[in-house]
CSV table of C-alpha atoms and ligand atoms in Angstrom, one decimal:
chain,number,residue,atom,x,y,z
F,1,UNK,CA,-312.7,98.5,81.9
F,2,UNK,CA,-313.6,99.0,86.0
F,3,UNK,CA,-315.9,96.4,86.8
F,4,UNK,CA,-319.7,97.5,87.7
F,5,UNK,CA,-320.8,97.0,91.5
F,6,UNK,CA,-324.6,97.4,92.4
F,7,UNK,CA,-324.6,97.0,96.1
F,8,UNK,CA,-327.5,97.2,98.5
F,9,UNK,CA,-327.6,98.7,102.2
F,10,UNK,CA,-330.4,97.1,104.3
F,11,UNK,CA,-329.5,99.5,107.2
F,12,UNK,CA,-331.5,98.6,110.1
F,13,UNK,CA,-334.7,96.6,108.3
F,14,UNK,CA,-335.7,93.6,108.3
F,15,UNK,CA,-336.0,90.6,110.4
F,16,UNK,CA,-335.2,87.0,110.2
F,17,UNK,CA,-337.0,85.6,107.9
F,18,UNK,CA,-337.3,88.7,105.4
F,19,UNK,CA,-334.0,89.0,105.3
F,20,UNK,CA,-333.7,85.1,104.2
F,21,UNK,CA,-336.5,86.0,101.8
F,22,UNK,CA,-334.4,88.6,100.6
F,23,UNK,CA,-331.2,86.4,100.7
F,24,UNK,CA,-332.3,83.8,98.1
F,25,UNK,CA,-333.7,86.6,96.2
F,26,UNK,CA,-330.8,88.1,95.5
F,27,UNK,CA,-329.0,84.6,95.1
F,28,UNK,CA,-330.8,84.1,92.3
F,29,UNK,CA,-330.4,87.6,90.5
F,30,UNK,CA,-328.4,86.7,86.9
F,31,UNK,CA,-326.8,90.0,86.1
F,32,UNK,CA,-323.7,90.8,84.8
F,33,UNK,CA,-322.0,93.7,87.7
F,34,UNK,CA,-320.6,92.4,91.0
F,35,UNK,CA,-323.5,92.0,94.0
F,36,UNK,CA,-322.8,93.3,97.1
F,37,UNK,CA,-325.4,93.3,100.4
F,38,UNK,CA,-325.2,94.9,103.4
F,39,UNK,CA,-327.1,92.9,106.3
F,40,UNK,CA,-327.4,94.5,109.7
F,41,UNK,CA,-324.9,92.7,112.0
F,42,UNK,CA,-327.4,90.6,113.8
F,43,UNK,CA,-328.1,88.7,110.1
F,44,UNK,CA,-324.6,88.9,108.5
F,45,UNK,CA,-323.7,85.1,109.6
F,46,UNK,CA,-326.8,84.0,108.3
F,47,UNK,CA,-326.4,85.9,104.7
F,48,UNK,CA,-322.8,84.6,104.0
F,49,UNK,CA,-324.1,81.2,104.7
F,50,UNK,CA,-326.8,81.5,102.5
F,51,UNK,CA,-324.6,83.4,99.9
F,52,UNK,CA,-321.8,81.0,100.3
F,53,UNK,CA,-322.1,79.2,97.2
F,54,UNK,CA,-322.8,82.4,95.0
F,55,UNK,CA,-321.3,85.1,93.7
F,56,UNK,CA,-322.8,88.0,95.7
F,57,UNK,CA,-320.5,89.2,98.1
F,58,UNK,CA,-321.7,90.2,101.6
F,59,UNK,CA,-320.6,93.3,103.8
F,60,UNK,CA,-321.0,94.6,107.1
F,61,UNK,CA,-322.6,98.7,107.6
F,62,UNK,CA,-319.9,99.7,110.0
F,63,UNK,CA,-316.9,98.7,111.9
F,64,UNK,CA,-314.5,99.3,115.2
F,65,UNK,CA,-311.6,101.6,115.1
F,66,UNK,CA,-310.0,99.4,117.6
F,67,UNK,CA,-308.7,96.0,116.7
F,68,UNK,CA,-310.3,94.4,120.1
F,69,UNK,CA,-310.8,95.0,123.9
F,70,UNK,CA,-312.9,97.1,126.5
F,71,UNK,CA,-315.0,98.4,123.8
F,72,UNK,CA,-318.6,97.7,124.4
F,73,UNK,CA,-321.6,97.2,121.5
F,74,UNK,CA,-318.7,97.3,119.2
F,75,UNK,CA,-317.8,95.0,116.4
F,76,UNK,CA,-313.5,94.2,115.2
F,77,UNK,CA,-312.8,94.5,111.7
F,78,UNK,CA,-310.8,91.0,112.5
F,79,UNK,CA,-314.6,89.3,113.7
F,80,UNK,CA,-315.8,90.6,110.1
F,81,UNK,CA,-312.8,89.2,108.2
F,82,UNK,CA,-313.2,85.6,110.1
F,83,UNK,CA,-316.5,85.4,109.2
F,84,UNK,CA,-315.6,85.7,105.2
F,85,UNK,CA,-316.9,89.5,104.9
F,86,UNK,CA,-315.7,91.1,102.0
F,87,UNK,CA,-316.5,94.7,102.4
F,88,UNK,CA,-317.0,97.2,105.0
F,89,UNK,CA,-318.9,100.4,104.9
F,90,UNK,CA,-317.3,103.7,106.1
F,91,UNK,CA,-317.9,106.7,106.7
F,92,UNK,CA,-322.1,106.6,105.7
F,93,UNK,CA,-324.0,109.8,105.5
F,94,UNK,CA,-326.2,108.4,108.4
F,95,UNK,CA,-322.9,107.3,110.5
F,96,UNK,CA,-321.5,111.1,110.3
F,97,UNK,CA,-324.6,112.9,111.0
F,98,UNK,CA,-326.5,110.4,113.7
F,99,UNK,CA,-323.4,108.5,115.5
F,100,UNK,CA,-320.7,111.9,115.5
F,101,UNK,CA,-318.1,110.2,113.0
F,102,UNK,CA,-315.5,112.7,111.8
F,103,UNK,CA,-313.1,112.4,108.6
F,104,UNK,CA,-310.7,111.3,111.2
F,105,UNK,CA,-312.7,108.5,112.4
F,106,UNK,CA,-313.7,107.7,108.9
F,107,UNK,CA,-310.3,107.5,107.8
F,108,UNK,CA,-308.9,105.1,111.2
F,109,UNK,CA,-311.8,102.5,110.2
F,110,UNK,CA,-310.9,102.9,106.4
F,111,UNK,CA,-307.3,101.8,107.4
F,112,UNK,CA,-308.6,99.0,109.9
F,113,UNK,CA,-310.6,97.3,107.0
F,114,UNK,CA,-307.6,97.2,104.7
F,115,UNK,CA,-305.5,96.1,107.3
F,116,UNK,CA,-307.2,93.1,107.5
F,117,UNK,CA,-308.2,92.5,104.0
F,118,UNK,CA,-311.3,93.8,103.4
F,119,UNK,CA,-312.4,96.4,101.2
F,120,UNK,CA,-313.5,99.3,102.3
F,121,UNK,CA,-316.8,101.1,100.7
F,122,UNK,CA,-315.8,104.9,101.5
F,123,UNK,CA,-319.1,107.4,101.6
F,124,UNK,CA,-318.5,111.1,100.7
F,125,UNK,CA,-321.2,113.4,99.9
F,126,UNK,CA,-322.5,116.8,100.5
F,127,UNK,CA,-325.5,117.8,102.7
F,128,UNK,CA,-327.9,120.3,100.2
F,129,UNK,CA,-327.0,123.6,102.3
F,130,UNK,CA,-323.5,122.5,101.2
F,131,UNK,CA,-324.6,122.3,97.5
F,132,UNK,CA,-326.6,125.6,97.5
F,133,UNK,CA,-323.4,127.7,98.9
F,134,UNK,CA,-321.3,125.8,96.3
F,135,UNK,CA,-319.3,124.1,98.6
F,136,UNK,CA,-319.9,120.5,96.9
F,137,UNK,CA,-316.3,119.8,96.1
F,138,UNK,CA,-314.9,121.1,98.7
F,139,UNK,CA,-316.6,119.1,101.3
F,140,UNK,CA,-316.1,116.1,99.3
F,141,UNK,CA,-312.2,117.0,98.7
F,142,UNK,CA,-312.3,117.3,102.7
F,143,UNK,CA,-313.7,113.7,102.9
F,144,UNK,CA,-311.5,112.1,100.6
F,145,UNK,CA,-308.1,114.1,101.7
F,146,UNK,CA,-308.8,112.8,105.3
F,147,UNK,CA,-308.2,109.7,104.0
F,148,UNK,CA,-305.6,110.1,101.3
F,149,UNK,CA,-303.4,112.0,104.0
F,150,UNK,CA,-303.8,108.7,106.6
F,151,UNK,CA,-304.1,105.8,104.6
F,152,UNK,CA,-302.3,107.0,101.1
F,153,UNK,CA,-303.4,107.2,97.9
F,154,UNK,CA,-302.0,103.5,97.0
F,155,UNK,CA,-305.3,102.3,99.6
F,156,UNK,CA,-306.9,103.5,96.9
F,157,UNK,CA,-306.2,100.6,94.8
F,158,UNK,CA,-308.2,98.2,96.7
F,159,UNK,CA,-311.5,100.3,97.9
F,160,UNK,CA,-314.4,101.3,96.5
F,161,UNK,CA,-316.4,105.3,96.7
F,162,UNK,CA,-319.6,105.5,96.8
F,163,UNK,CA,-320.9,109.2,96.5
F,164,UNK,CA,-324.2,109.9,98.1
F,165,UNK,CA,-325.6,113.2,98.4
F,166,UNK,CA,-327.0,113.6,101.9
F,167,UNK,CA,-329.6,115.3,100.0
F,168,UNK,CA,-330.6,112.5,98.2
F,169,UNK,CA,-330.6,109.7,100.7
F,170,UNK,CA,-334.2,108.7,101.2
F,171,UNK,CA,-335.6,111.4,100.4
F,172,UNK,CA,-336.6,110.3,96.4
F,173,UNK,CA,-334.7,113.5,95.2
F,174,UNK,CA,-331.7,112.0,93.1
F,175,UNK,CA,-328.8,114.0,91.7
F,176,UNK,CA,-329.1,114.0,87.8
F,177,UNK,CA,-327.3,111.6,85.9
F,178,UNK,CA,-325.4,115.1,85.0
F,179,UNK,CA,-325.0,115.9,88.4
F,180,UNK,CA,-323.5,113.0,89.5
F,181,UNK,CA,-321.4,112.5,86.5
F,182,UNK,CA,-319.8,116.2,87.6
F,183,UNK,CA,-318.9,115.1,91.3
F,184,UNK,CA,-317.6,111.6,89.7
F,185,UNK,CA,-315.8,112.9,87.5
F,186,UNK,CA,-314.5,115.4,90.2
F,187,UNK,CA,-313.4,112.3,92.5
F,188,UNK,CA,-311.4,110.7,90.0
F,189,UNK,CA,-310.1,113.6,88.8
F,190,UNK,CA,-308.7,114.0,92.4
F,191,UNK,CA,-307.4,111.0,92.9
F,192,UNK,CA,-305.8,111.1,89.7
F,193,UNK,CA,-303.7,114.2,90.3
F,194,UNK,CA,-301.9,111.8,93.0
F,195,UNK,CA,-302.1,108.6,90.4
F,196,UNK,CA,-303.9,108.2,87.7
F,197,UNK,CA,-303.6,104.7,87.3
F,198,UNK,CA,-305.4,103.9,90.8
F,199,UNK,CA,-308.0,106.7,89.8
F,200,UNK,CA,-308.6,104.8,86.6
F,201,UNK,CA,-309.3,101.5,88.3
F,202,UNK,CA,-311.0,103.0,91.0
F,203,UNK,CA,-314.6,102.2,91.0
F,204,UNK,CA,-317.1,105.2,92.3
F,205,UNK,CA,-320.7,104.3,92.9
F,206,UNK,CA,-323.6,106.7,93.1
F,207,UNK,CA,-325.9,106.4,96.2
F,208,UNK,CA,-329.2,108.6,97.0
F,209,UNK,CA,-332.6,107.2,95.5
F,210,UNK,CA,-331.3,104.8,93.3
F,211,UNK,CA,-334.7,103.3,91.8
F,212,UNK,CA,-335.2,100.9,88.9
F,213,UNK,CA,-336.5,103.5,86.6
F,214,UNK,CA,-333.1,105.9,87.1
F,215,UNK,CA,-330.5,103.2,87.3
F,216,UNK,CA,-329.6,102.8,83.6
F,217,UNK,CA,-329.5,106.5,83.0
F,218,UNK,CA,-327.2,106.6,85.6
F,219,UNK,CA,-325.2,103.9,85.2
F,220,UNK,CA,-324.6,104.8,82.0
F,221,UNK,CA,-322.4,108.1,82.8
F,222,UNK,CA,-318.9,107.6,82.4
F,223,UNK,CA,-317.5,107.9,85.7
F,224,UNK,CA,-320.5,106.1,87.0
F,225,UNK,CA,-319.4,102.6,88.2
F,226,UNK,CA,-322.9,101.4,89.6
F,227,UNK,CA,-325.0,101.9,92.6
F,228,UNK,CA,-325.4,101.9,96.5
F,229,UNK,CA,-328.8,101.6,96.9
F,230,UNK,CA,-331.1,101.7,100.4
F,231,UNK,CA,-334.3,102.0,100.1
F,232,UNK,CA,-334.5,100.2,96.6
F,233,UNK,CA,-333.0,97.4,98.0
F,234,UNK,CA,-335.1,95.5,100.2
F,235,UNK,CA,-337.3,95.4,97.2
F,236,UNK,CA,-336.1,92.5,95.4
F,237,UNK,CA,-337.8,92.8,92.7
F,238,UNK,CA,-336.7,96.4,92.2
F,239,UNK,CA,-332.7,95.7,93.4
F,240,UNK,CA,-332.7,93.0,90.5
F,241,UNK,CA,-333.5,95.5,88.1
F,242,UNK,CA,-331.0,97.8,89.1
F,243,UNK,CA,-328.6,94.9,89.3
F,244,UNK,CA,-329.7,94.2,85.2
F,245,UNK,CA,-329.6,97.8,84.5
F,246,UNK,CA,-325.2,97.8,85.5
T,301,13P,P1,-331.7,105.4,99.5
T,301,13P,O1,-331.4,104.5,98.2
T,301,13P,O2,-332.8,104.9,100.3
T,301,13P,O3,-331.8,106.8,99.1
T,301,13P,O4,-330.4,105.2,100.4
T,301,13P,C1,-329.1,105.4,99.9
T,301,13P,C2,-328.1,105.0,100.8
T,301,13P,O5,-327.9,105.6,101.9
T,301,13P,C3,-327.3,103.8,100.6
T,301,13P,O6,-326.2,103.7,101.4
């Protein structure tokens, strides 16, 4: 059985004090699946120390390449592991398309996170000009071989994949619980060609307008390991739900 993560990405929103709000609320959430929540940097201190005594684990959105130096505005993989972060987000829709990150940047911060112990949370997804021409798998294949050809397919045993249809990220459109299942099923199958035990214990979230009234059917698709919700999120009200539905 692969465990069932619902993990929220607060992107850039919120400010002190709802993001405290939002802490305890989710400190108090009684579900069954693994927590996960992605502060903006600013907050991330703040959120593991209110966290600390629970069990929702705390991420940061984005990381370095480098391991330290001359590198302005940036933050180390290290600074997030001495901190007690557990995961690390790579490769987002909105860090490809805004901030210029290729598969080969994806992949060098996917190796820096492991290399220090953290988990990575590895985004693939297609944009909907890419699912019209058909092209789904293969730009997801693209994604994930950039990654399997730097960091091996044994990284895969201690990361996470969320797939999130660029397409479906904020927009309220989600893929079906079908759709999704297809590309899931498509990821693991993948992976599995190289080792199917890793593919099998590989847990592959679904991202893109994740509410509380689509979570369960979602959730409930095989290859469906839980969720990587935005939006949804900073409602906590609505995040616990989604949280109960995994
Ligand atoms: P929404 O849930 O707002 O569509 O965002 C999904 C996402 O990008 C999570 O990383």
């Amino acid at each position: 059985m692969r465990k069932k993560i619902v993990a929220g990405n607060w992107k850039m929103n919120g400010l002190a004090e709802t993001v405290q709000e939002l802490s305890n609320a989710v400190a108090d959430i009684q579900a069954r699946c693994e927590i996960v929540v992605f502060p903006p940097f600013v907050y991330l201190l703040t959120v593991i120390d209110m966290l600390r005594n629970t069990p929702v684990r705390v991420g940061a959105q984005n990381c370095a390449t480098a391991l330290l130096g001359a590198y302005t505005g940036e933050v180390s993989a290290p600074m997030l592991k001495d901190i007690s972060c557990r995961y690390v987000l790579v490769g987002h829709s909105e860090r490809r398309s805004l901030y210029g990150e290729t598969d080969a940047i994806v992949a060098e911060k996917f190796m820096m996170v492991q290399q220090v112990g953290l988990t990575p949370m590895l985004c693939v997804g297609e944009t909907r000009a890419e699912r019209e021409a058909g092209k789904t798998f293969a730009v997801i294949q693209a994604q994930l071989d950039a990654v399997l050809q730097t960091a091996g397919v044994s990284a895969f045993a201690r990361a996470v994949i969320a797939y999130e249809p660029v397409w479906a990220i904020g927009t309220g459109l989600t893929a079906t619980p079908e759709q999704a299942q297809e590309v899931h099923a498509k990821i693991r199958e993948h992976i599995g060609a190289i080792d199917g035990k890793i593919a099998d214990s590989l847990p592959i979230l679904y991202g893109g307008s994740v509410k509380a009234d689509n979570a369960t059917a979602l959730f409930t698709m095989p290859d469906i390991d839980g969720g990587l919700v935005g939006g949804a999120s900073l409602d906590a009200a609505a995040f616990a739900k989604i949280c109960h539905a995994a």
